[in-house]
N, CA and C atoms as an extended XYZ file, in Angstrom:
291
Properties=species:S:1:pos:R:3:atomname:S:1:resname:S:1:resid:I:1 pbc="F F F"
N         7.071      -89.776       21.228 N   UNK     1
C         7.933      -89.653       20.114 CA  UNK     1
C         8.073      -90.910       19.322 C   UNK     1
N         7.980      -92.112       19.922 N   UNK     2
C         8.068      -93.386       19.251 CA  UNK     2
C         6.909      -93.538       18.153 C   UNK     2
N         5.734      -93.063       18.565 N   UNK     3
C         4.568      -93.033       17.646 CA  UNK     3
C         4.892      -92.307       16.416 C   UNK     3
N         5.478      -91.080       16.493 N   UNK     4
C         5.774      -90.288       15.299 CA  UNK     4
C         6.764      -90.909       14.466 C   UNK     4
N         7.824      -91.524       15.080 N   UNK     5
C         8.866      -92.201       14.296 CA  UNK     5
C         8.218      -93.322       13.492 C   UNK     5
N         7.397      -94.056       14.119 N   UNK     6
C         6.713      -95.298       13.359 CA  UNK     6
C         5.831      -94.598       12.246 C   UNK     6
N         5.087      -93.547       12.482 N   UNK     7
C         4.218      -93.023       11.582 CA  UNK     7
C         4.936      -92.490       10.310 C   UNK     7
N         6.035      -91.778       10.610 N   UNK     8
C         6.760      -91.142        9.450 CA  UNK     8
C         8.015      -91.917        9.057 C   UNK     8
N         8.225      -93.104        9.540 N   UNK     9
C         9.276      -93.940        9.066 CA  UNK     9
C        10.566      -93.669        9.726 C   UNK     9
N        10.729      -92.913       10.810 N   UNK    10
C        11.881      -92.661       11.479 CA  UNK    10
C        12.608      -93.860       12.127 C   UNK    10
N        11.814      -94.949       12.385 N   UNK    11
C        12.315      -96.078       13.072 CA  UNK    11
C        12.918      -97.105       11.996 C   UNK    11
N        12.807      -96.811       10.689 N   UNK    12
C        13.254      -97.700        9.687 CA  UNK    12
C        14.805      -97.660        9.628 C   UNK    12
N        15.408      -98.841        9.501 N   UNK    13
C        16.765      -98.965        9.460 CA  UNK    13
C        17.155      -98.997        7.975 C   UNK    13
N        18.418      -98.526        7.757 N   UNK    14
C        18.986      -98.437        6.364 CA  UNK    14
C        19.042      -99.802        5.778 C   UNK    14
N        19.258     -100.841        6.621 N   UNK    15
C        19.476     -102.245        6.068 CA  UNK    15
C        18.123     -102.691        5.511 C   UNK    15
N        16.980     -102.080        5.832 N   UNK    16
C        15.756     -102.530        5.259 CA  UNK    16
C        15.584     -102.110        3.857 C   UNK    16
N        16.163     -101.074        3.363 N   UNK    17
C        16.025     -100.601        2.037 CA  UNK    17
C        16.880     -101.361        1.077 C   UNK    17
N        16.230     -102.085        0.117 N   UNK    18
C        17.040     -102.954       -0.737 CA  UNK    18
C        17.823     -102.061       -1.709 C   UNK    18
N        18.969     -102.608       -2.018 N   UNK    19
C        19.953     -101.949       -3.028 CA  UNK    19
C        19.273     -102.195       -4.405 C   UNK    19
N        19.447     -101.212       -5.300 N   UNK    20
C        18.912     -101.435       -6.584 CA  UNK    20
C        19.616     -102.552       -7.385 C   UNK    20
N        18.849     -103.364       -8.179 N   UNK    21
C        19.395     -104.424       -8.872 CA  UNK    21
C        19.931     -103.948      -10.177 C   UNK    21
N        21.227     -104.147      -10.430 N   UNK    22
C        21.864     -103.749      -11.693 CA  UNK    22
C        21.540     -104.734      -12.771 C   UNK    22
N        21.000     -104.301      -13.925 N   UNK    23
C        20.600     -105.157      -15.023 CA  UNK    23
C        21.634     -105.188      -16.073 C   UNK    23
N        22.360     -104.105      -16.176 N   UNK    24
C        23.416     -104.052      -17.177 CA  UNK    24
C        24.464     -102.921      -16.840 C   UNK    24
N        25.700     -103.120      -17.156 N   UNK    25
C        26.714     -102.129      -16.917 CA  UNK    25
C        27.468     -101.726      -18.253 C   UNK    25
N        27.780     -100.480      -18.335 N   UNK    26
C        28.421      -99.889      -19.484 CA  UNK    26
C        29.502      -98.794      -19.102 C   UNK    26
N        30.586      -98.912      -19.686 N   UNK    27
C        31.587      -97.882      -19.532 CA  UNK    27
C        31.428      -96.858      -20.653 C   UNK    27
N        31.438      -95.491      -20.260 N   UNK    28
C        31.307      -94.469      -21.199 CA  UNK    28
C        31.997      -93.222      -20.751 C   UNK    28
N        33.082      -92.751      -21.584 N   UNK    29
C        33.870      -91.614      -21.320 CA  UNK    29
C        34.493      -91.590      -19.952 C   UNK    29
N        34.953      -92.668      -19.480 N   UNK    30
C        35.537      -92.736      -18.157 CA  UNK    30
C        34.587      -92.948      -16.971 C   UNK    30
N        33.245      -92.965      -17.195 N   UNK    31
C        32.295      -93.280      -16.220 CA  UNK    31
C        31.802      -94.603      -16.373 C   UNK    31
N        31.295      -95.198      -15.267 N   UNK    32
C        30.578      -96.414      -15.263 CA  UNK    32
C        29.073      -96.194      -15.075 C   UNK    32
N        28.242      -96.734      -16.000 N   UNK    33
C        26.840      -96.657      -15.888 CA  UNK    33
C        26.276      -97.957      -15.561 C   UNK    33
N        25.487      -98.067      -14.513 N   UNK    34
C        24.764      -99.204      -14.101 CA  UNK    34
C        23.284      -99.046      -14.201 C   UNK    34
N        22.631      -99.741      -15.109 N   UNK    35
C        21.202      -99.603      -15.162 CA  UNK    35
C        20.497     -100.371      -14.085 C   UNK    35
N        19.576      -99.564      -13.480 N   UNK    36
C        18.843     -100.170      -12.316 CA  UNK    36
C        17.457      -99.820      -12.353 C   UNK    36
N        16.688     -100.403      -13.468 N   UNK    37
C        15.260     -100.085      -13.608 CA  UNK    37
C        14.501     -100.520      -12.328 C   UNK    37
N        13.563      -99.603      -11.936 N   UNK    38
C        12.735      -99.825      -10.683 CA  UNK    38
C        11.380     -100.284      -11.078 C   UNK    38
N        10.927     -101.511      -10.575 N   UNK    39
C         9.617     -101.930      -10.847 CA  UNK    39
C         8.610     -101.280       -9.981 C   UNK    39
N         7.549     -100.807      -10.687 N   UNK    40
C         6.494     -100.146      -10.097 CA  UNK    40
C         5.166     -100.754      -10.680 C   UNK    40
N         4.489     -101.447       -9.968 N   UNK    41
C         3.233     -102.201      -10.437 CA  UNK    41
C         3.777     -103.067      -11.581 C   UNK    41
N         3.079     -102.984      -12.777 N   UNK    42
C         3.527     -103.756      -13.867 CA  UNK    42
C         4.403     -103.124      -14.837 C   UNK    42
N         5.006     -102.004      -14.406 N   UNK    43
C         5.941     -101.227      -15.270 CA  UNK    43
C         7.348     -101.119      -14.596 C   UNK    43
N         8.255     -100.455      -15.379 N   UNK    44
C         9.611     -100.307      -14.833 CA  UNK    44
C        10.006      -98.839      -15.125 C   UNK    44
N        10.512      -98.170      -14.046 N   UNK    45
C        10.944      -96.877      -14.102 CA  UNK    45
C        12.353      -96.719      -14.567 C   UNK    45
N        12.690      -95.832      -15.493 N   UNK    46
C        14.030      -95.607      -15.915 CA  UNK    46
C        14.932      -95.104      -14.769 C   UNK    46
N        15.936      -95.854      -14.493 N   UNK    47
C        16.896      -95.487      -13.377 CA  UNK    47
C        18.275      -96.049      -13.637 C   UNK    47
N        19.324      -95.317      -13.192 N   UNK    48
C        20.604      -95.816      -13.374 CA  UNK    48
C        21.566      -95.070      -12.310 C   UNK    48
N        22.675      -95.773      -12.049 N   UNK    49
C        23.725      -95.319      -11.171 CA  UNK    49
C        24.941      -94.856      -12.042 C   UNK    49
N        25.425      -93.709      -12.000 N   UNK    50
C        26.554      -93.190      -12.758 CA  UNK    50
C        27.686      -93.110      -11.787 C   UNK    50
N        28.761      -93.684      -12.056 N   UNK    51
C        29.975      -93.675      -11.042 CA  UNK    51
C        31.313      -93.268      -11.812 C   UNK    51
N        32.146      -92.598      -11.090 N   UNK    52
C        33.561      -92.328      -11.532 CA  UNK    52
C        34.461      -92.007      -10.395 C   UNK    52
N        35.685      -92.520      -10.542 N   UNK    53
C        36.657      -92.152       -9.520 CA  UNK    53
C        37.185      -90.784       -9.771 C   UNK    53
N        37.089      -89.867       -8.863 N   UNK    54
C        37.522      -88.465       -9.054 CA  UNK    54
C        38.406      -88.136       -7.828 C   UNK    54
N        39.688      -87.837       -8.134 N   UNK    55
C        40.602      -87.439       -7.056 CA  UNK    55
C        40.799      -88.627       -6.040 C   UNK    55
N        40.765      -89.871       -6.451 N   UNK    56
C        40.964      -90.869       -5.543 CA  UNK    56
C        39.700      -91.312       -4.732 C   UNK    56
N        38.640      -90.646       -4.993 N   UNK    57
C        37.319      -90.977       -4.343 CA  UNK    57
C        36.285      -91.389       -5.288 C   UNK    57
N        35.554      -92.534       -5.039 N   UNK    58
C        34.565      -92.943       -5.928 CA  UNK    58
C        33.283      -92.117       -5.695 C   UNK    58
N        32.869      -91.384       -6.747 N   UNK    59
C        31.683      -90.551       -6.743 CA  UNK    59
C        30.490      -91.275       -7.468 C   UNK    59
N        29.347      -91.022       -7.033 N   UNK    60
C        28.122      -91.682       -7.690 CA  UNK    60
C        27.043      -90.684       -7.727 C   UNK    60
N        26.172      -90.903       -8.784 N   UNK    61
C        25.005      -90.066       -8.903 CA  UNK    61
C        23.880      -91.074       -9.358 C   UNK    61
N        22.816      -91.013       -8.578 N   UNK    62
C        21.575      -91.921       -8.849 CA  UNK    62
C        20.698      -91.110       -9.692 C   UNK    62
N        20.443      -91.612      -10.983 N   UNK    63
C        19.574      -91.013      -11.861 CA  UNK    63
C        18.293      -91.680      -11.911 C   UNK    63
N        17.175      -90.992      -11.602 N   UNK    64
C        15.799      -91.598      -11.642 CA  UNK    64
C        14.875      -90.650      -12.440 C   UNK    64
N        14.244      -91.240      -13.489 N   UNK    65
C        13.510      -90.400      -14.284 CA  UNK    65
C        12.048      -90.843      -14.223 C   UNK    65
N        11.093      -89.989      -14.778 N   UNK    66
C         9.682      -90.273      -14.726 CA  UNK    66
C         9.276      -91.263      -15.800 C   UNK    66
N        10.176      -91.488      -16.720 N   UNK    67
C         9.900      -92.439      -17.870 CA  UNK    67
C         9.519      -93.858      -17.363 C   UNK    67
N         8.420      -94.456      -17.861 N   UNK    68
C         8.105      -95.756      -17.494 CA  UNK    68
C         7.910      -96.642      -18.736 C   UNK    68
N         8.340      -97.968      -18.604 N   UNK    69
C         8.457      -98.841      -19.737 CA  UNK    69
C         7.744     -100.120      -19.319 C   UNK    69
N         7.118     -100.865      -20.291 N   UNK    70
C         6.446     -102.103      -20.025 CA  UNK    70
C         7.426     -103.285      -19.762 C   UNK    70
N         8.624     -103.170      -20.217 N   UNK    71
C         9.599     -104.295      -20.093 CA  UNK    71
C        10.886     -103.762      -19.292 C   UNK    71
N        11.470     -104.689      -18.574 N   UNK    72
C        12.757     -104.311      -17.843 CA  UNK    72
C        13.880     -104.153      -18.929 C   UNK    72
N        13.801     -104.804      -20.066 N   UNK    73
C        14.843     -104.675      -20.985 CA  UNK    73
C        14.822     -103.334      -21.665 C   UNK    73
N        13.639     -102.832      -21.993 N   UNK    74
C        13.504     -101.484      -22.527 CA  UNK    74
C        13.935     -100.425      -21.569 C   UNK    74
N        13.555     -100.596      -20.318 N   UNK    75
C        14.031      -99.564      -19.348 CA  UNK    75
C        15.530      -99.591      -19.127 C   UNK    75
N        16.135     -100.778      -19.252 N   UNK    76
C        17.567     -100.892      -19.104 CA  UNK    76
C        18.215     -100.227      -20.329 C   UNK    76
N        17.799     -100.498      -21.522 N   UNK    77
C        18.431      -99.803      -22.694 CA  UNK    77
C        18.315      -98.325      -22.699 C   UNK    77
N        17.140      -97.781      -22.443 N   UNK    78
C        16.874      -96.382      -22.424 CA  UNK    78
C        17.604      -95.681      -21.139 C   UNK    78
N        17.782      -96.422      -20.053 N   UNK    79
C        18.560      -95.852      -18.958 CA  UNK    79
C        20.000      -95.721      -19.392 C   UNK    79
N        20.644      -96.655      -20.135 N   UNK    80
C        21.916      -96.527      -20.496 CA  UNK    80
C        22.165      -95.398      -21.522 C   UNK    80
N        21.178      -95.242      -22.450 N   UNK    81
C        21.242      -94.152      -23.449 CA  UNK    81
C        21.176      -92.788      -22.711 C   UNK    81
N        20.166      -92.662      -21.735 N   UNK    82
C        19.956      -91.435      -21.121 CA  UNK    82
C        21.106      -91.055      -20.214 C   UNK    82
N        21.761      -92.073      -19.527 N   UNK    83
C        22.929      -91.784      -18.765 CA  UNK    83
C        24.147      -91.301      -19.584 C   UNK    83
N        24.221      -91.887      -20.776 N   UNK    84
C        25.373      -91.439      -21.634 CA  UNK    84
C        25.035      -89.911      -22.093 C   UNK    84
N        23.841      -89.569      -22.330 N   UNK    85
C        23.493      -88.272      -22.697 CA  UNK    85
C        23.767      -87.342      -21.586 C   UNK    85
N        23.431      -87.638      -20.344 N   UNK    86
C        23.715      -86.816      -19.168 CA  UNK    86
C        25.213      -86.631      -18.881 C   UNK    86
N        25.986      -87.707      -19.121 N   UNK    87
C        27.422      -87.648      -19.002 CA  UNK    87
C        28.043      -86.744      -20.097 C   UNK    87
N        27.532      -86.833      -21.397 N   UNK    88
C        28.072      -86.016      -22.423 CA  UNK    88
C        27.761      -84.457      -22.162 C   UNK    88
N        26.575      -84.287      -21.566 N   UNK    89
C        26.155      -82.806      -21.405 CA  UNK    89
C        26.719      -82.233      -20.124 C   UNK    89
N        26.908      -83.074      -19.029 N   UNK    90
C        27.295      -82.480      -17.807 CA  UNK    90
C        28.707      -82.937      -17.301 C   UNK    90
N        29.127      -84.047      -17.691 N   UNK    91
C        30.500      -84.494      -17.313 CA  UNK    91
C        30.516      -84.688      -15.784 C   UNK    91
N        31.591      -84.330      -15.103 N   UNK    92
C        31.763      -84.533      -13.650 CA  UNK    92
C        30.871      -83.580      -12.873 C   UNK    92
N        30.239      -82.624      -13.496 N   UNK    93
C        29.383      -81.659      -12.827 CA  UNK    93
C        28.200      -82.334      -12.184 C   UNK    93
N        27.806      -83.529      -12.650 N   UNK    94
C        26.728      -84.244      -12.045 CA  UNK    94
C        26.959      -84.654      -10.634 C   UNK    94
N        28.212      -84.612      -10.197 N   UNK    95
C        28.543      -84.959       -8.758 CA  UNK    95
C        28.515      -83.796       -7.875 C   UNK    95
N        28.397      -82.581       -8.336 N   UNK    96
C        28.316      -81.431       -7.455 CA  UNK    96
C        27.032      -81.267       -6.755 C   UNK    96
N        27.070      -80.868       -5.590 N   UNK    97
C        25.861      -80.667       -4.758 CA  UNK    97
C        25.164      -79.388       -5.059 C   UNK    97
């Protein structure tokens, strides 16, 4: 069983997974948007964390898109814009499973 865990990553501890680095934060319509572009090779993938306190509980939604950018700054700005669009379209529904 140990072999299979190592092969498929079952022995990996959660502490080994790095937290996404926030490059910019923006408040929009009661939500907090944290741009977290992900470096992949020489490019950056559009990603953001959308948070809001709902009923006394902090809810969060990790948004990761296929869009790639050559600079971290571009990925950050487009992540903020896309997250605003998602919030405007879906509101708190983004937190539903």
